């Protein structure tokens, strides 16, 4: 039921679960019959949760959380560390979290991680639905009832092709770059959100950006001479050393940070607490 709700499709859910489609359909029908309610409705060939289905989904997730936490608590009493760890991070954090997650999994091989990457809007949706144990945002959604804890700094810098004519100049002002094409992530991206807020706050004129869907595509476009971009300094470190440079622009880098985020009142699982502690120690030692 949870997987069908996530994919809004019995066919896709069956593939994800490695089950036959009729098996999944039968189980959904049996659950609806047992609960005495309609869980889904089919609109324009797509499944949507009914209002009751939404309530059942929320309760189902709570049940699985309780069982996961019980499993981990019992395992901890035996000196073991087992269980699931569901992590969702905004796109830029993929340059930070995977290495730390790899180290964590080596230390706790019995913990099974699930790792999701998306833009800010996508991770907000997962947060609203309480789908994960750990969330990482660069700009936490203030409109939601959440708790936030500082993770680490994530400065945003101006990047250009290695042979950019202004690369040797110090103290470049933004007006000198207005003739450049500005390459930016799509609406809904946390990086774009921070950039637009920065320019608006300082009353700096910003040229109309060209929207590009990923940091990798932005990197390739800047290297090809299509324009300049503003990205995370962490991302720049992972991108073609020697082919891209950080331009020394006045008022940059844009101050920005990553944060741990969780719904207010959510019980943090032992695995999630252990992972957060591991990340904190690893960053302090760098």
Coordinates of C-alpha atoms in Angstrom, one line a residue:
X1 CA 0.0 0.0 0.0
X2 CA 2.8 2.4 0.9
X3 CA 4.6 1.7 -2.3
X4 CA 1.5 2.1 -4.5
X5 CA 0.8 5.4 -2.8
X6 CA 4.4 6.6 -3.4
X7 CA 4.4 5.7 -7.1
X8 CA 0.7 6.4 -7.8
X9 CA 0.7 3.3 -9.9
X10 CA 0.2 -0.4 -9.2
X11 CA 2.4 -1.3 -12.2
X12 CA 5.4 0.8 -11.0
X13 CA 4.9 -0.4 -7.4
X14 CA 4.9 -4.0 -8.5
X15 CA 8.2 -3.5 -10.3
X16 CA 9.7 -1.8 -7.3
X17 CA 8.6 -4.6 -5.0
X18 CA 9.6 -7.3 -7.5
X19 CA 6.1 -8.7 -7.4
X20 CA 3.5 -9.6 -10.1
X21 CA 1.0 -6.8 -10.7
X22 CA -2.1 -8.9 -9.9
X23 CA -0.5 -9.8 -6.6
X24 CA -0.2 -6.1 -5.6
X25 CA -3.7 -5.4 -6.9
X26 CA -5.1 -8.2 -4.9
X27 CA -3.4 -7.1 -1.7
X28 CA -4.6 -3.5 -2.1
X29 CA -8.2 -4.8 -2.6
X30 CA -7.9 -7.0 0.5
X31 CA -6.6 -4.1 2.6
X32 CA -9.5 -1.9 1.4
X33 CA -12.0 -4.6 2.2
X34 CA -10.5 -5.2 5.6
X35 CA -10.7 -1.5 6.4
X36 CA -14.1 -1.1 4.9
X37 CA -13.1 2.0 2.8
X38 CA -11.9 3.1 -0.6
X39 CA -8.1 3.8 -0.5
X40 CA -7.5 5.0 -4.1
X41 CA -9.5 6.5 -6.9
X42 CA -8.5 6.4 -10.6
X43 CA -8.6 9.8 -12.4
X44 CA -7.3 10.1 -16.0
X45 CA -5.6 6.7 -15.7
X46 CA -3.7 7.8 -12.6
X47 CA -4.2 6.6 -9.0
X48 CA -4.9 9.2 -6.3
X49 CA -5.3 8.6 -2.6
X50 CA -8.7 9.3 -1.2
X51 CA -9.0 11.4 1.9
X52 CA -9.4 8.2 3.9
X53 CA -6.4 6.7 2.0
X54 CA -4.3 9.7 3.1
X55 CA -5.2 9.0 6.8
X56 CA -4.4 5.3 6.3
X57 CA -1.0 6.2 4.7
X58 CA -0.1 8.4 7.7
X59 CA -1.0 5.7 10.1
X60 CA 0.9 3.1 8.1
X61 CA 4.0 5.1 8.2
X62 CA 3.7 5.6 11.9
X63 CA 3.3 1.9 12.4
X64 CA 6.4 1.1 10.4
X65 CA 8.3 3.8 12.4
X66 CA 7.3 2.2 15.6
X67 CA 8.4 -1.3 14.4
X68 CA 11.7 0.0 13.1
X69 CA 12.4 1.8 16.3
X70 CA 11.5 -1.3 18.4
X71 CA 13.8 -3.4 16.2
X72 CA 16.7 -1.0 16.7
X73 CA 16.1 -0.6 20.4
X74 CA 16.0 -4.4 21.0
X75 CA 19.2 -4.8 18.8
X76 CA 20.9 -2.1 20.8
X77 CA 20.2 -4.0 24.0
X78 CA 22.1 -6.9 22.5
X79 CA 25.0 -4.7 21.5
X80 CA 24.0 -4.7 17.9
X81 CA 23.2 -1.8 15.5
X82 CA 20.6 -2.8 12.9
X83 CA 17.7 -1.2 11.2
X84 CA 16.9 1.2 8.3
X85 CA 18.1 4.7 7.8
X86 CA 16.1 6.8 5.3
X87 CA 17.9 10.0 4.2
X88 CA 16.6 12.7 1.9
X89 CA 18.9 15.6 0.9
X90 CA 18.7 18.6 -1.5
X91 CA 20.8 18.2 -4.6
X92 CA 23.8 20.2 -3.5
X93 CA 24.2 18.0 -0.4
X94 CA 25.0 15.1 -2.6
X95 CA 28.6 16.4 -2.7
X96 CA 28.7 16.2 1.1
X97 CA 26.6 13.3 2.4
X98 CA 27.5 10.2 0.3
X99 CA 31.1 9.9 1.4
X100 CA 30.1 10.3 5.1
X101 CA 27.3 7.8 4.6
X102 CA 29.8 5.3 3.1
X103 CA 32.0 5.7 6.2
X104 CA 29.0 5.3 8.5
X105 CA 27.9 2.1 6.7
X106 CA 31.3 0.6 7.1
X107 CA 31.1 1.2 10.8
X108 CA 27.5 0.0 11.1
X109 CA 27.2 -2.7 8.3
X110 CA 23.9 -4.0 9.6
X111 CA 22.1 -0.7 9.1
X112 CA 20.3 -0.5 5.7
X113 CA 20.3 3.0 4.2
X114 CA 17.9 4.4 1.7
X115 CA 19.2 7.6 0.1
X116 CA 17.1 10.1 -1.8
X117 CA 18.3 13.2 -3.7
X118 CA 16.0 15.9 -5.0
X119 CA 15.6 19.7 -5.4
X120 CA 14.2 21.7 -2.6
X121 CA 10.6 21.4 -3.7
X122 CA 10.8 17.6 -4.0
X123 CA 12.4 17.1 -0.5
X124 CA 9.8 19.5 1.0
X125 CA 7.1 17.1 -0.3
X126 CA 8.9 14.1 1.3
X127 CA 9.2 16.1 4.6
X128 CA 5.5 17.0 4.6
X129 CA 4.7 13.3 4.2
X130 CA 7.2 12.2 6.9
X131 CA 8.8 9.7 4.5
X132 CA 12.3 9.8 6.0
X133 CA 14.4 9.7 9.1
X134 CA 16.9 12.5 8.2
X135 CA 16.5 15.5 5.9
X136 CA 19.2 18.0 4.8
X137 CA 18.3 21.4 3.4
X138 CA 20.2 24.5 2.5
X139 CA 17.1 26.7 3.0
X140 CA 14.7 25.0 5.4
X141 CA 11.0 25.7 4.7
X142 CA 10.0 28.2 7.2
X143 CA 6.3 27.7 6.5
X144 CA 6.4 24.2 8.0
X145 CA 6.4 23.2 11.7
X146 CA 9.9 21.8 11.8
X147 CA 13.1 21.7 13.9
X148 CA 16.4 22.7 12.4
X149 CA 20.0 22.2 13.5
X150 CA 23.1 23.7 11.8
X151 CA 25.1 21.1 9.9
X152 CA 27.8 23.0 8.0
X153 CA 28.5 26.0 5.9
X154 CA 27.7 25.9 2.2
X155 CA 28.9 29.2 0.5
X156 CA 27.7 30.0 -3.0
X157 CA 30.4 31.3 -5.4
X158 CA 30.5 32.6 -8.9
X159 CA 32.2 30.2 -11.3
X160 CA 33.5 30.7 -14.9
X161 CA 35.5 29.0 -17.5
X162 CA 39.2 28.7 -16.7
X163 CA 40.3 31.2 -19.3
X164 CA 37.7 33.9 -18.4
X165 CA 39.0 37.4 -19.2
X166 CA 38.4 38.7 -15.7
X167 CA 40.0 35.8 -13.8
X168 CA 43.1 37.8 -12.8
X169 CA 41.1 40.9 -11.7
X170 CA 40.4 41.4 -8.0
X171 CA 37.2 42.9 -6.7
X172 CA 35.0 42.3 -9.7
X173 CA 31.6 44.1 -9.3
X174 CA 28.5 42.4 -10.6
X175 CA 27.8 45.1 -13.1
X176 CA 30.9 43.9 -15.0
X177 CA 29.2 40.6 -15.5
X178 CA 25.8 41.8 -16.7
X179 CA 26.7 40.9 -20.3
X180 CA 27.4 37.3 -19.3
X181 CA 24.7 34.6 -19.6
X182 CA 23.8 33.6 -16.0
X183 CA 23.2 29.8 -15.8
X184 CA 20.9 28.8 -12.8
X185 CA 19.1 25.8 -11.4
X186 CA 15.3 25.5 -11.9
X187 CA 12.6 27.1 -9.8
X188 CA 12.3 25.0 -6.7
X189 CA 16.0 24.7 -6.2
X190 CA 17.4 25.8 -2.9
X191 CA 20.4 27.3 -4.6
X192 CA 18.3 29.4 -6.8
X193 CA 16.1 30.4 -3.9
X194 CA 19.2 31.7 -2.0
X195 CA 20.6 33.5 -5.0
X196 CA 17.4 35.4 -5.8
X197 CA 17.0 36.3 -2.1
X198 CA 20.6 37.6 -2.0
X199 CA 20.2 39.8 -5.1
X200 CA 16.8 41.2 -3.9
X201 CA 18.1 42.0 -0.4
X202 CA 21.0 44.0 -1.8
X203 CA 19.1 45.6 -4.7
X204 CA 21.6 44.2 -7.2
X205 CA 20.4 44.0 -10.8
X206 CA 20.5 40.4 -12.1
X207 CA 20.2 39.4 -15.7
X208 CA 17.5 37.0 -16.8
X209 CA 19.0 33.6 -16.0
X210 CA 19.1 30.6 -18.3
X211 CA 17.6 27.6 -16.4
X212 CA 19.5 24.4 -16.4
X213 CA 18.3 21.3 -14.6
X214 CA 21.4 20.0 -12.8
X215 CA 24.7 21.1 -11.4
X216 CA 26.5 18.7 -13.8
X217 CA 24.8 20.3 -16.8
X218 CA 25.6 23.7 -15.5
X219 CA 29.3 22.6 -15.1
X220 CA 29.4 21.4 -18.7
X221 CA 27.7 24.5 -20.0
X222 CA 30.2 26.8 -18.2
X223 CA 33.1 24.8 -19.5
X224 CA 31.7 25.2 -23.0
X225 CA 31.7 28.9 -22.6
X226 CA 27.9 29.3 -22.5
X227 CA 28.1 31.6 -19.5
X228 CA 28.8 31.9 -15.7
X229 CA 27.0 30.3 -12.8
X230 CA 26.6 30.6 -9.0
X231 CA 26.9 27.3 -7.3
X232 CA 28.0 25.7 -4.0
X233 CA 31.8 25.9 -3.4
X234 CA 31.5 22.2 -2.3
X235 CA 30.1 21.4 -5.8
X236 CA 32.9 23.3 -7.5
X237 CA 35.5 21.2 -5.7
X238 CA 34.0 18.1 -7.3
X239 CA 33.9 19.6 -10.8
X240 CA 36.7 19.2 -13.3
X241 CA 39.6 20.8 -11.4
X242 CA 41.5 23.2 -13.6
X243 CA 38.6 23.7 -16.1
X244 CA 36.5 25.9 -13.8
X245 CA 37.5 28.7 -11.6
X246 CA 35.9 30.8 -8.8
X247 CA 35.7 34.5 -9.8
X248 CA 36.5 37.0 -7.0
X249 CA 33.3 39.0 -7.1
X250 CA 32.5 41.7 -4.5
X251 CA 29.9 40.6 -1.9
X252 CA 30.5 36.9 -2.7
X253 CA 30.4 34.2 -1.7
X254 CA 26.8 34.2 -0.7
X255 CA 26.5 33.0 2.9
X256 CA 24.6 29.8 3.0
X257 CA 24.5 26.7 5.2
X258 CA 23.1 23.2 5.3
X259 CA 20.8 22.1 8.1
X260 CA 19.4 19.0 9.6
X261 CA 15.7 19.2 9.4
X262 CA 12.9 17.1 11.0
X263 CA 9.2 17.5 11.6
X264 CA 8.6 19.0 15.0
X265 CA 7.8 16.2 17.5
X266 CA 9.2 13.5 15.3
X267 CA 11.0 10.7 17.3
X268 CA 14.6 10.5 16.0
X269 CA 15.5 6.8 15.5
X270 CA 18.8 5.4 17.0
X271 CA 20.2 4.9 13.5
X272 CA 19.4 8.6 12.6
X273 CA 21.0 9.9 15.8
X274 CA 24.1 7.7 15.2
X275 CA 24.4 9.0 11.7
X276 CA 24.1 12.7 12.7
X277 CA 26.7 12.2 15.3
X278 CA 29.0 10.5 12.8
X279 CA 28.6 13.4 10.3
X280 CA 29.3 16.0 13.0
X281 CA 32.5 14.3 14.2
X282 CA 33.7 13.8 10.6
X283 CA 33.2 17.5 9.8
X284 CA 34.8 18.7 13.0
X285 CA 37.9 16.6 12.2
X286 CA 38.3 18.1 8.6

